[in-house]
Amino acid sequence: MSEDGTWSDESEWELPADVIEAVEEAAIAPPVVAVVGRPNVGKSTLVNRILGRREAVVQDIPGVTRDRVSYDANWLGRRFVVQDTGGWEPDAKGLQQLVADQASVAMRTADAIILVVDAVVGATAADEAAARLLRKSGKPVFLAANKVDTERGEADAAALWSLGVGEPHPISAMHGRGVADLLDRLIEDLPETSELAGGGGGPRRVALVGKPNVGKSSLLNRLAGDERSVVHDVAGTTVDPVDSLIELGGKTWRFVDTAGLRRKVGQASGHEFYASVRTHGAIDAAEVVMVLIDGSQPLTEQDQRVLSMVIEAGRALVLVFNKWDLVDEDRRYLLDREIERELVQVQWAPRVNISAKTGRAVQKLVPALETALASWDTRIPTGRLNTFLKEVVAATPPPVRGGKQPRILFATQATSRPPTFVLFTSGFLEAGYRRFLERRLRETFGFEGSPIRINVRVREKRSAKR
């Protein structure tokens, strides 16, 4: 950037330290720490204590956290993401299985796990079920013996060695006692960046998600059967959800197990939570997600919720409208209106209309997946990006704010998967203008099937030279 505020030739750029730091920060996926355990052991209270603010919902009713929620945390300068895996209404029959499934998903999607146990109650069957799985995970596991407020409590905590996941850390999430020591140990074993963020090589990972009864099993069977391909359970430990390797379009794809297709939960109370945890887990384990929607029925809030999960996770996306054999001309007209009105936030996703039952247009899924993944992997050279922005800003400058017009000084793509851009500006860019820039980026560079992230950094004004 030259002194008159115009872009300089790329060869002249000497990036200031704050630019390099911000780009590196945006490019790093911080490690993920999952907090798991039975209802009412104090998971959300511990999450709040780690964050230093009251973010997670805490009430005296077990099971108020209905879903998995992620928060950015920082301890002694180390950034990491905390996942509060939530709880559910306790159910004597199904609780053990639900805690085990929660631990299983955490093992796939986290770099380290904190297992919270109520030291006063002691180890229960559900705690033991979770501990059994976590012992096999190969991930660092930290046992937080919660509700320890007295010396007698220390003895209760020591009894939890029996769970076999290492040293119990006596804490009181409510009062903060022992939490700093737990976090000190945690960051010693955390990787610098999330080991789950990389591509990982091998077959591309696909999640097939959608609300219940939308045809996920039928489509998976159709894809596996029609290609007469080798479908087998990937060798692994019994704790892993079963993934399927399916050959489509001349290459092998790994379909990550989704939403509990292979196992049913008998009781009603935990079922909704279980399905949600499994869907989250599948999305996090995938690179591209096929969201299956029933084309014959009006779009629902559940469909919207699943789409939000995919965008939030930053995964490539293909919209698959199933049951097209049941869609007549009137329904097609209504569906077009619904898509225009309710799926505005994913206009960029490829759409494929299929029938898993009859096999209609199923062959179009592979090109859509390949397009979405190519977009997700795309990286734009810095010079080309800045030339593009220069032209866009010249034609449509950012709106004036507080009497001043913010300028975009410099831009770079910090990372792909999903494409993440960092813009350095002289002032705040309003959300509407950011959406405009995203639209223009898509028009120019494609990005069909991939979310885009735009981070804005306002450069501090340098003091005048003396």
Short mmCIF file of C-alpha atoms in Angstrom, two decimals:
data_model
loop_
_atom_site.label_atom_id
_atom_site.label_comp_id
_atom_site.label_asym_id
_atom_site.label_seq_id
_atom_site.Cartn_x
_atom_site.Cartn_y
_atom_site.Cartn_z
CA MET A 1 0.00 0.00 0.00
CA SER A 2 1.53 3.30 -1.04
CA GLU A 3 1.25 6.49 0.99
CA ASP A 4 -1.64 7.83 -1.09
CA GLY A 5 -3.73 4.80 -0.09
CA THR A 6 -3.52 2.87 -3.37
CA TRP A 7 -2.40 -0.72 -3.84
CA SER A 8 1.28 -1.14 -4.59
CA ASP A 9 2.93 -3.63 -6.90
CA GLU A 10 3.07 -7.05 -5.22
CA SER A 11 6.87 -7.12 -5.31
CA GLU A 12 6.99 -3.97 -3.15
CA TRP A 13 4.93 -5.45 -0.34
CA GLU A 14 6.65 -5.82 2.97
CA LEU A 15 4.04 -7.18 5.29
CA PRO A 16 3.93 -5.51 8.70
CA ALA A 17 4.11 -7.77 11.75
CA ASP A 18 0.42 -7.29 12.61
CA VAL A 19 -0.60 -8.45 9.11
CA ILE A 20 1.55 -11.59 9.35
CA GLU A 21 0.25 -12.32 12.86
CA ALA A 22 -3.41 -11.92 11.85
CA VAL A 23 -2.98 -14.11 8.77
CA GLU A 24 -1.24 -16.82 10.78
CA GLU A 25 -3.95 -16.65 13.44
CA ALA A 26 -6.73 -17.00 10.86
CA ALA A 27 -4.91 -19.92 9.20
CA ILE A 28 -4.50 -21.91 12.40
CA ALA A 29 -7.35 -24.15 13.49
CA PRO A 30 -7.07 -24.11 17.29
CA PRO A 31 -7.25 -27.48 19.07
CA VAL A 32 -10.66 -28.65 20.27
CA VAL A 33 -11.37 -29.77 23.84
CA ALA A 34 -14.65 -31.63 24.45
CA VAL A 35 -16.23 -31.62 27.91
CA VAL A 36 -18.24 -34.84 28.39
CA GLY A 37 -20.08 -36.52 31.25
CA ARG A 38 -23.43 -37.42 32.76
CA PRO A 39 -26.19 -34.84 33.29
CA ASN A 40 -25.83 -32.59 36.31
CA VAL A 41 -22.15 -33.28 37.01
CA GLY A 42 -21.32 -29.61 36.30
CA LYS A 43 -20.12 -29.66 32.66
CA SER A 44 -21.60 -26.27 31.75
CA THR A 45 -20.40 -24.74 35.04
CA LEU A 46 -16.87 -25.93 34.22
CA VAL A 47 -17.13 -24.56 30.66
CA ASN A 48 -18.13 -21.16 32.08
CA ARG A 49 -15.24 -21.29 34.53
CA ILE A 50 -12.78 -22.05 31.70
CA LEU A 51 -14.20 -19.21 29.60
CA GLY A 52 -14.30 -16.79 32.53
CA ARG A 53 -17.80 -15.70 31.56
CA ARG A 54 -21.31 -17.07 31.83
CA GLU A 55 -21.89 -18.41 28.31
CA ALA A 56 -23.28 -21.91 28.74
CA VAL A 57 -26.75 -22.28 30.18
CA VAL A 58 -26.60 -23.39 33.82
CA GLN A 59 -29.70 -24.35 35.78
CA ASP A 60 -30.39 -26.78 38.56
CA ILE A 61 -32.29 -29.02 36.17
CA PRO A 62 -30.22 -31.78 34.59
CA GLY A 63 -30.27 -31.79 30.81
CA VAL A 64 -30.77 -28.11 30.01
CA THR A 65 -27.95 -28.10 27.44
CA ARG A 66 -29.77 -29.83 24.61
CA ASP A 67 -27.00 -29.54 22.06
CA ARG A 68 -23.29 -29.34 21.52
CA VAL A 69 -21.98 -25.78 21.64
CA SER A 70 -18.45 -24.54 20.85
CA TYR A 71 -16.73 -21.56 22.47
CA ASP A 72 -13.35 -19.89 21.88
CA ALA A 73 -11.15 -20.07 24.96
CA ASN A 74 -7.69 -18.88 25.95
CA TRP A 75 -5.46 -20.03 28.81
CA LEU A 76 -2.03 -18.47 29.35
CA GLY A 77 -2.02 -17.26 25.75
CA ARG A 78 -2.97 -20.65 24.24
CA ARG A 79 -6.10 -20.55 22.09
CA PHE A 80 -8.40 -23.56 22.01
CA VAL A 81 -12.06 -24.34 21.40
CA VAL A 82 -14.21 -25.76 24.20
CA GLN A 83 -17.13 -27.99 23.22
CA ASP A 84 -19.89 -28.29 25.79
CA THR A 85 -21.51 -31.58 24.79
CA GLY A 86 -24.63 -30.97 26.82
CA GLY A 87 -26.90 -33.24 28.75
CA TRP A 88 -30.37 -34.72 28.59
CA GLU A 89 -33.08 -35.93 30.90
CA PRO A 90 -31.65 -38.93 32.73
CA ASP A 91 -33.22 -42.21 31.77
CA ALA A 92 -32.19 -45.31 33.69
CA LYS A 93 -32.33 -47.53 30.58
CA GLY A 94 -30.66 -45.39 28.00
CA LEU A 95 -28.34 -43.10 29.95
CA GLN A 96 -25.33 -45.39 29.81
CA GLN A 97 -25.61 -45.72 26.02
CA LEU A 98 -26.14 -41.97 25.56
CA VAL A 99 -23.08 -41.02 27.63
CA ALA A 100 -21.06 -43.57 25.67
CA ASP A 101 -22.25 -42.12 22.34
CA GLN A 102 -21.45 -38.63 23.52
CA ALA A 103 -17.92 -39.77 24.37
CA SER A 104 -17.65 -41.56 21.03
CA VAL A 105 -18.52 -38.41 19.05
CA ALA A 106 -16.14 -36.33 21.18
CA MET A 107 -13.34 -38.77 20.36
CA ARG A 108 -13.84 -38.19 16.64
CA THR A 109 -14.18 -34.44 16.77
CA ALA A 110 -11.88 -33.29 19.61
CA ASP A 111 -8.11 -33.22 20.19
CA ALA A 112 -8.47 -33.69 23.96
CA ILE A 113 -11.33 -34.66 26.27
CA ILE A 114 -12.28 -33.63 29.79
CA LEU A 115 -14.47 -36.27 31.46
CA VAL A 116 -16.41 -34.63 34.30
CA VAL A 117 -17.48 -36.91 37.17
CA ASP A 118 -19.35 -35.96 40.36
CA ALA A 119 -16.83 -36.90 43.07
CA VAL A 120 -19.54 -36.85 45.75
CA VAL A 121 -21.68 -39.43 43.94
CA GLY A 122 -18.66 -41.45 42.79
CA ALA A 123 -18.27 -43.47 39.59
CA THR A 124 -21.59 -44.64 38.11
CA ALA A 125 -22.25 -47.17 35.35
CA ALA A 126 -22.60 -44.30 32.84
CA ASP A 127 -19.23 -42.84 33.93
CA GLU A 128 -17.65 -46.27 33.49
CA ALA A 129 -19.19 -46.63 30.00
CA ALA A 130 -17.67 -43.30 28.95
CA ALA A 131 -14.30 -44.12 30.54
CA ARG A 132 -14.14 -47.50 28.73
CA LEU A 133 -14.45 -45.79 25.36
CA LEU A 134 -12.08 -42.95 26.20
CA ARG A 135 -9.34 -45.35 27.30
CA LYS A 136 -9.24 -46.74 23.75
CA SER A 137 -9.25 -43.35 22.02
CA GLY A 138 -5.55 -42.56 22.04
CA LYS A 139 -6.53 -38.93 22.78
CA PRO A 140 -5.40 -37.12 25.95
CA VAL A 141 -8.16 -37.58 28.57
CA PHE A 142 -8.41 -35.45 31.72
CA LEU A 143 -10.60 -36.65 34.56
CA ALA A 144 -12.21 -33.70 36.37
CA ALA A 145 -13.48 -34.87 39.78
CA ASN A 146 -16.01 -32.10 40.36
CA LYS A 147 -17.78 -30.80 43.49
CA VAL A 148 -14.67 -31.19 45.68
CA ASP A 149 -14.88 -28.41 48.28
CA THR A 150 -13.35 -30.06 51.34
CA GLU A 151 -10.47 -32.32 52.34
CA ARG A 152 -12.91 -35.20 52.59
CA GLY A 153 -13.79 -34.48 48.98
CA GLU A 154 -10.14 -35.06 48.04
CA ALA A 155 -10.50 -38.66 49.24
CA ASP A 156 -13.70 -39.03 47.18
CA ALA A 157 -11.78 -37.78 44.15
CA ALA A 158 -8.91 -40.24 44.72
CA ALA A 159 -11.41 -43.12 44.54
CA LEU A 160 -11.98 -42.22 40.86
CA TRP A 161 -8.59 -43.70 39.89
CA SER A 162 -10.74 -46.83 39.47
CA LEU A 163 -12.10 -45.45 36.16
CA GLY A 164 -8.72 -46.13 34.58
CA VAL A 165 -8.36 -42.85 32.67
CA GLY A 166 -5.49 -41.52 34.77
CA GLU A 167 -5.20 -39.09 37.65
CA PRO A 168 -8.44 -37.54 38.93
CA HIS A 169 -8.06 -33.74 39.13
CA PRO A 170 -10.09 -32.55 42.15
CA ILE A 171 -11.96 -29.35 41.20
CA SER A 172 -14.92 -27.24 42.19
CA ALA A 173 -16.30 -25.78 38.96
CA MET A 174 -18.72 -23.71 41.05
CA HIS A 175 -16.01 -22.04 43.15
CA GLY A 176 -13.05 -22.31 40.76
CA ARG A 177 -10.96 -24.49 43.03
CA GLY A 178 -8.38 -26.61 41.15
CA VAL A 179 -9.53 -25.48 37.67
CA ALA A 180 -6.29 -23.55 36.96
CA ASP A 181 -4.21 -26.67 37.75
CA LEU A 182 -6.42 -28.74 35.44
CA LEU A 183 -5.98 -26.20 32.60
CA ASP A 184 -2.21 -26.06 33.13
CA ARG A 185 -2.07 -29.84 32.60
CA LEU A 186 -4.47 -29.64 29.67
CA ILE A 187 -2.43 -27.16 27.62
CA GLU A 188 0.75 -29.19 28.18
CA ASP A 189 -0.81 -32.05 26.19
CA LEU A 190 -2.77 -30.04 23.61
CA PRO A 191 -1.39 -29.96 20.04
CA GLU A 192 -0.59 -26.47 18.67
CA THR A 193 -3.26 -26.82 15.99
CA SER A 194 -6.22 -29.13 15.64
CA GLU A 195 -5.09 -32.42 14.22
CA LEU A 196 -8.58 -32.89 12.81
CA ALA A 197 -8.49 -29.81 10.58
CA GLY A 198 -6.16 -31.09 7.88
CA GLY A 199 -7.16 -33.02 4.78
CA GLY A 200 -5.71 -36.24 6.09
CA GLY A 201 -5.31 -37.87 2.64
CA GLY A 202 -7.21 -40.99 1.60
CA PRO A 203 -10.75 -41.07 0.24
CA ARG A 204 -12.67 -37.80 0.55
CA ARG A 205 -15.01 -37.88 3.53
CA VAL A 206 -18.74 -37.37 2.90
CA ALA A 207 -21.50 -37.00 5.48
CA LEU A 208 -25.08 -37.74 4.51
CA VAL A 209 -27.32 -35.84 6.92
CA GLY A 210 -30.91 -34.70 7.16
CA LYS A 211 -33.97 -34.89 9.37
CA PRO A 212 -35.42 -38.34 10.20
CA ASN A 213 -37.23 -40.32 7.47
CA VAL A 214 -35.83 -38.24 4.64
CA GLY A 215 -34.28 -41.29 2.94
CA LYS A 216 -30.67 -41.37 4.17
CA SER A 217 -30.53 -45.17 4.52
CA SER A 218 -32.22 -45.68 1.13
CA LEU A 219 -29.75 -43.38 -0.60
CA LEU A 220 -26.73 -44.97 1.07
CA ASN A 221 -27.97 -48.42 0.04
CA ARG A 222 -28.68 -47.19 -3.48
CA LEU A 223 -25.18 -45.71 -3.80
CA ALA A 224 -23.58 -48.86 -2.42
CA GLY A 225 -25.74 -51.34 -4.36
CA ASP A 226 -26.11 -49.76 -7.76
CA GLU A 227 -22.39 -49.43 -8.29
CA ARG A 228 -21.90 -53.08 -7.27
CA SER A 229 -18.94 -51.73 -5.35
CA VAL A 230 -17.14 -53.18 -2.40
CA VAL A 231 -18.80 -51.83 0.72
CA HIS A 232 -17.28 -52.80 3.98
CA ASP A 233 -16.91 -51.59 7.50
CA VAL A 234 -13.60 -49.79 7.80
CA ALA A 235 -11.32 -51.65 10.18
CA GLY A 236 -10.99 -49.81 13.43
CA THR A 237 -11.88 -50.03 17.05
CA THR A 238 -15.37 -50.90 18.16
CA VAL A 239 -15.77 -47.36 19.48
CA ASP A 240 -15.72 -45.76 16.04
CA PRO A 241 -19.00 -45.20 14.28
CA VAL A 242 -19.05 -47.45 11.22
CA ASP A 243 -17.91 -45.68 8.03
CA SER A 244 -18.64 -47.10 4.58
CA LEU A 245 -16.19 -47.08 1.67
CA ILE A 246 -18.18 -46.78 -1.56
CA GLU A 247 -16.85 -46.60 -5.09
CA LEU A 248 -18.63 -43.94 -7.16
CA GLY A 249 -17.61 -42.32 -10.42
CA GLY A 250 -14.37 -44.31 -10.58
CA LYS A 251 -13.07 -43.30 -7.16
CA THR A 252 -13.54 -44.40 -3.56
CA TRP A 253 -15.45 -42.16 -1.12
CA ARG A 254 -15.68 -42.57 2.62
CA PHE A 255 -19.24 -42.04 3.87
CA VAL A 256 -18.98 -41.17 7.55
CA ASP A 257 -21.65 -42.74 9.73
CA THR A 258 -24.50 -40.32 10.39
CA ALA A 259 -27.37 -39.72 12.78
CA GLY A 260 -27.50 -43.22 14.23
CA LEU A 261 -28.75 -45.00 11.12
CA ARG A 262 -27.40 -48.34 12.27
CA ARG A 263 -28.56 -48.22 15.87
CA LYS A 264 -31.86 -47.23 17.35
CA VAL A 265 -32.32 -45.73 20.79
CA GLY A 266 -35.29 -47.27 22.56
CA GLN A 267 -36.31 -44.43 24.81
CA ALA A 268 -37.83 -41.13 23.76
CA SER A 269 -36.15 -38.80 26.23
CA GLY A 270 -32.64 -38.90 24.82
CA HIS A 271 -33.43 -39.64 21.20
CA GLU A 272 -33.54 -36.08 19.92
CA PHE A 273 -30.29 -35.25 21.68
CA TYR A 274 -28.65 -38.44 20.42
CA ALA A 275 -29.59 -37.73 16.79
CA SER A 276 -28.29 -34.17 17.11
CA VAL A 277 -24.96 -35.31 18.59
CA ARG A 278 -24.54 -37.92 15.85
CA THR A 279 -25.34 -35.38 13.11
CA HIS A 280 -22.83 -32.91 14.56
CA GLY A 281 -20.24 -35.67 14.80
CA ALA A 282 -20.75 -36.72 11.18
CA ILE A 283 -20.49 -33.13 9.91
CA ASP A 284 -17.29 -32.50 11.89
CA ALA A 285 -15.73 -35.73 10.62
CA ALA A 286 -16.57 -34.94 6.97
CA GLU A 287 -15.10 -32.64 4.32
CA VAL A 288 -18.26 -32.35 2.25
CA VAL A 289 -21.84 -32.76 3.49
CA MET A 290 -24.84 -33.87 1.46
CA VAL A 291 -27.91 -32.44 3.18
CA LEU A 292 -30.89 -34.57 2.20
CA ILE A 293 -34.23 -32.74 2.04
CA ASP A 294 -37.65 -34.25 1.28
CA GLY A 295 -38.64 -32.46 -1.93
CA SER A 296 -42.25 -33.62 -1.64
CA GLN A 297 -42.82 -31.80 1.68
CA PRO A 298 -42.49 -28.13 2.72
CA LEU A 299 -39.07 -27.13 4.06
CA THR A 300 -38.89 -27.35 7.85
CA GLU A 301 -37.06 -25.69 10.70
CA GLN A 302 -35.15 -28.96 11.16
CA ASP A 303 -33.82 -28.69 7.58
CA GLN A 304 -32.69 -25.14 8.35
CA ARG A 305 -31.01 -26.26 11.57
CA VAL A 306 -28.98 -28.95 9.80
CA LEU A 307 -27.86 -26.43 7.15
CA SER A 308 -26.77 -24.00 9.87
CA MET A 309 -24.65 -26.75 11.44
CA VAL A 310 -22.86 -27.34 8.10
CA ILE A 311 -22.15 -23.62 7.55
CA GLU A 312 -20.96 -23.17 11.14
CA ALA A 313 -18.62 -26.15 10.75
CA GLY A 314 -17.24 -24.64 7.52
CA ARG A 315 -17.82 -27.76 5.41
CA ALA A 316 -18.46 -28.00 1.66
CA LEU A 317 -22.16 -28.49 0.93
CA VAL A 318 -24.41 -30.18 -1.63
CA LEU A 319 -28.21 -29.86 -1.33
CA VAL A 320 -29.98 -33.09 -2.31
CA PHE A 321 -33.74 -32.96 -2.80
CA ASN A 322 -34.98 -36.55 -2.45
CA LYS A 323 -38.33 -38.22 -3.26
CA TRP A 324 -38.47 -36.37 -6.61
CA ASP A 325 -40.72 -39.18 -7.90
CA LEU A 326 -43.43 -37.68 -5.62
CA VAL A 327 -42.94 -34.06 -6.81
CA ASP A 328 -45.59 -32.90 -9.29
CA GLU A 329 -45.65 -29.60 -11.20
CA ASP A 330 -47.56 -27.73 -8.47
CA ARG A 331 -45.16 -28.91 -5.77
CA ARG A 332 -42.18 -27.97 -7.98
CA TYR A 333 -43.49 -24.41 -8.26
CA LEU A 334 -44.01 -24.16 -4.47
CA LEU A 335 -40.58 -25.65 -3.77
CA ASP A 336 -38.88 -23.06 -6.01
CA ARG A 337 -40.60 -20.29 -4.00
CA GLU A 338 -39.56 -21.94 -0.68
CA ILE A 339 -35.95 -22.25 -1.82
CA GLU A 340 -35.86 -18.57 -2.86
CA ARG A 341 -37.38 -17.50 0.45
CA GLU A 342 -35.86 -19.86 3.01
CA LEU A 343 -32.52 -21.04 1.61
CA VAL A 344 -31.05 -17.61 0.83
CA GLN A 345 -28.01 -18.34 3.04
CA VAL A 346 -27.03 -21.34 0.87
CA GLN A 347 -27.77 -20.03 -2.65
CA TRP A 348 -24.18 -20.98 -3.49
CA ALA A 349 -24.69 -24.72 -2.87
CA PRO A 350 -25.18 -27.08 -5.85
CA ARG A 351 -28.67 -28.63 -5.92
CA VAL A 352 -29.44 -32.13 -7.14
CA ASN A 353 -32.99 -33.50 -7.43
CA ILE A 354 -33.02 -37.28 -6.98
CA SER A 355 -35.12 -40.27 -6.05
CA ALA A 356 -33.24 -42.77 -3.89
CA LYS A 357 -36.15 -45.15 -4.43
CA THR A 358 -36.08 -45.20 -8.26
CA GLY A 359 -32.43 -44.17 -8.73
CA ARG A 360 -33.38 -41.00 -10.64
CA ALA A 361 -30.40 -38.63 -11.21
CA VAL A 362 -28.29 -40.28 -8.49
CA GLN A 363 -25.36 -40.23 -10.96
CA LYS A 364 -25.37 -36.40 -10.72
CA LEU A 365 -24.26 -36.52 -7.07
CA VAL A 366 -20.56 -37.23 -7.77
CA PRO A 367 -19.99 -34.19 -10.06
CA ALA A 368 -21.75 -32.01 -7.43
CA LEU A 369 -19.52 -33.40 -4.65
CA GLU A 370 -16.39 -32.85 -6.77
CA THR A 371 -17.40 -29.26 -7.58
CA ALA A 372 -18.06 -28.45 -3.91
CA LEU A 373 -14.75 -29.97 -2.77
CA ALA A 374 -12.76 -28.17 -5.50
CA SER A 375 -14.26 -24.87 -4.27
CA TRP A 376 -13.53 -25.76 -0.66
CA ASP A 377 -9.88 -26.45 -1.55
CA THR A 378 -9.45 -23.26 -3.66
CA ARG A 379 -6.73 -20.75 -2.86
CA ILE A 380 -6.52 -17.35 -4.61
CA PRO A 381 -3.06 -15.79 -5.04
CA THR A 382 -2.61 -12.57 -3.04
CA GLY A 383 -1.83 -10.43 -6.10
CA ARG A 384 -4.92 -11.58 -7.97
CA LEU A 385 -7.11 -11.08 -4.90
CA ASN A 386 -5.93 -7.51 -4.35
CA THR A 387 -6.33 -6.61 -8.03
CA PHE A 388 -9.90 -7.93 -7.87
CA LEU A 389 -10.68 -5.98 -4.68
CA LYS A 390 -9.18 -2.80 -6.08
CA GLU A 391 -11.60 -2.96 -9.04
CA VAL A 392 -14.61 -3.83 -6.87
CA VAL A 393 -13.92 -1.03 -4.36
CA ALA A 394 -13.33 1.52 -7.15
CA ALA A 395 -16.76 0.70 -8.62
CA THR A 396 -18.60 0.35 -5.27
CA PRO A 397 -16.76 1.89 -2.29
CA PRO A 398 -17.68 0.85 1.26
CA PRO A 399 -20.43 2.97 2.85
CA VAL A 400 -19.30 6.06 4.78
CA ARG A 401 -19.33 5.53 8.53
CA GLY A 402 -19.04 8.33 11.08
CA GLY A 403 -18.13 10.80 8.36
CA LYS A 404 -15.24 8.68 7.09
CA GLN A 405 -15.04 6.16 4.32
CA PRO A 406 -13.21 2.99 5.35
CA ARG A 407 -10.56 1.81 2.88
CA ILE A 408 -9.46 -1.76 2.24
CA LEU A 409 -5.70 -1.53 2.55
CA PHE A 410 -4.69 -5.10 1.83
CA ALA A 411 -6.21 -8.56 1.60
CA THR A 412 -4.98 -12.13 1.64
CA GLN A 413 -6.45 -15.61 1.78
CA ALA A 414 -5.28 -17.05 5.08
CA THR A 415 -6.47 -20.59 4.49
CA SER A 416 -8.68 -22.87 2.41
CA ARG A 417 -11.10 -25.55 3.66
CA PRO A 418 -13.14 -23.33 3.85
CA PRO A 419 -11.64 -20.34 1.99
CA THR A 420 -10.95 -17.72 4.67
CA PHE A 421 -9.97 -14.16 3.75
CA VAL A 422 -8.45 -11.50 5.97
CA LEU A 423 -9.11 -7.87 4.96
CA PHE A 424 -7.06 -5.09 6.54
CA THR A 425 -9.04 -1.87 6.56
CA SER A 426 -8.82 1.69 7.84
CA GLY A 427 -12.28 1.38 9.43
CA PHE A 428 -15.17 -0.96 10.18
CA LEU A 429 -16.84 -2.70 7.20
CA GLU A 430 -20.57 -3.16 7.70
CA ALA A 431 -22.12 -6.62 7.43
CA GLY A 432 -24.03 -5.64 4.28
CA TYR A 433 -20.81 -4.63 2.52
CA ARG A 434 -19.12 -7.87 3.59
CA ARG A 435 -22.02 -9.82 2.08
CA PHE A 436 -21.60 -7.75 -1.11
CA LEU A 437 -17.88 -8.65 -1.23
CA GLU A 438 -18.74 -12.32 -0.71
CA ARG A 439 -21.20 -12.17 -3.63
CA ARG A 440 -18.55 -10.57 -5.87
CA LEU A 441 -15.92 -13.13 -4.81
CA ARG A 442 -18.34 -15.90 -5.79
CA GLU A 443 -19.20 -14.24 -9.13
CA THR A 444 -15.51 -13.92 -10.00
CA PHE A 445 -13.92 -17.04 -8.53
CA GLY A 446 -16.83 -19.51 -8.31
CA PHE A 447 -16.70 -21.13 -4.86
CA GLU A 448 -19.81 -23.15 -5.75
CA GLY A 449 -20.58 -25.44 -2.83
CA SER A 450 -18.24 -23.90 -0.27
CA PRO A 451 -18.87 -21.40 2.51
CA ILE A 452 -16.57 -18.35 2.53
CA ARG A 453 -15.30 -16.59 5.63
CA ILE A 454 -14.27 -12.94 5.64
CA ASN A 455 -12.38 -11.62 8.65
CA VAL A 456 -11.90 -7.85 8.88
CA ARG A 457 -8.98 -6.36 10.81
CA VAL A 458 -9.05 -2.61 11.37
CA ARG A 459 -5.48 -1.34 11.25
CA GLU A 460 -4.62 0.97 14.14
CA LYS A 461 -3.71 4.44 12.92
CA ARG A 462 0.02 4.94 13.20
CA SER A 463 1.09 7.95 15.20
CA ALA A 464 2.53 10.81 13.20
CA LYS A 465 6.30 10.81 12.78
CA ARG A 466 8.10 13.29 14.92
#
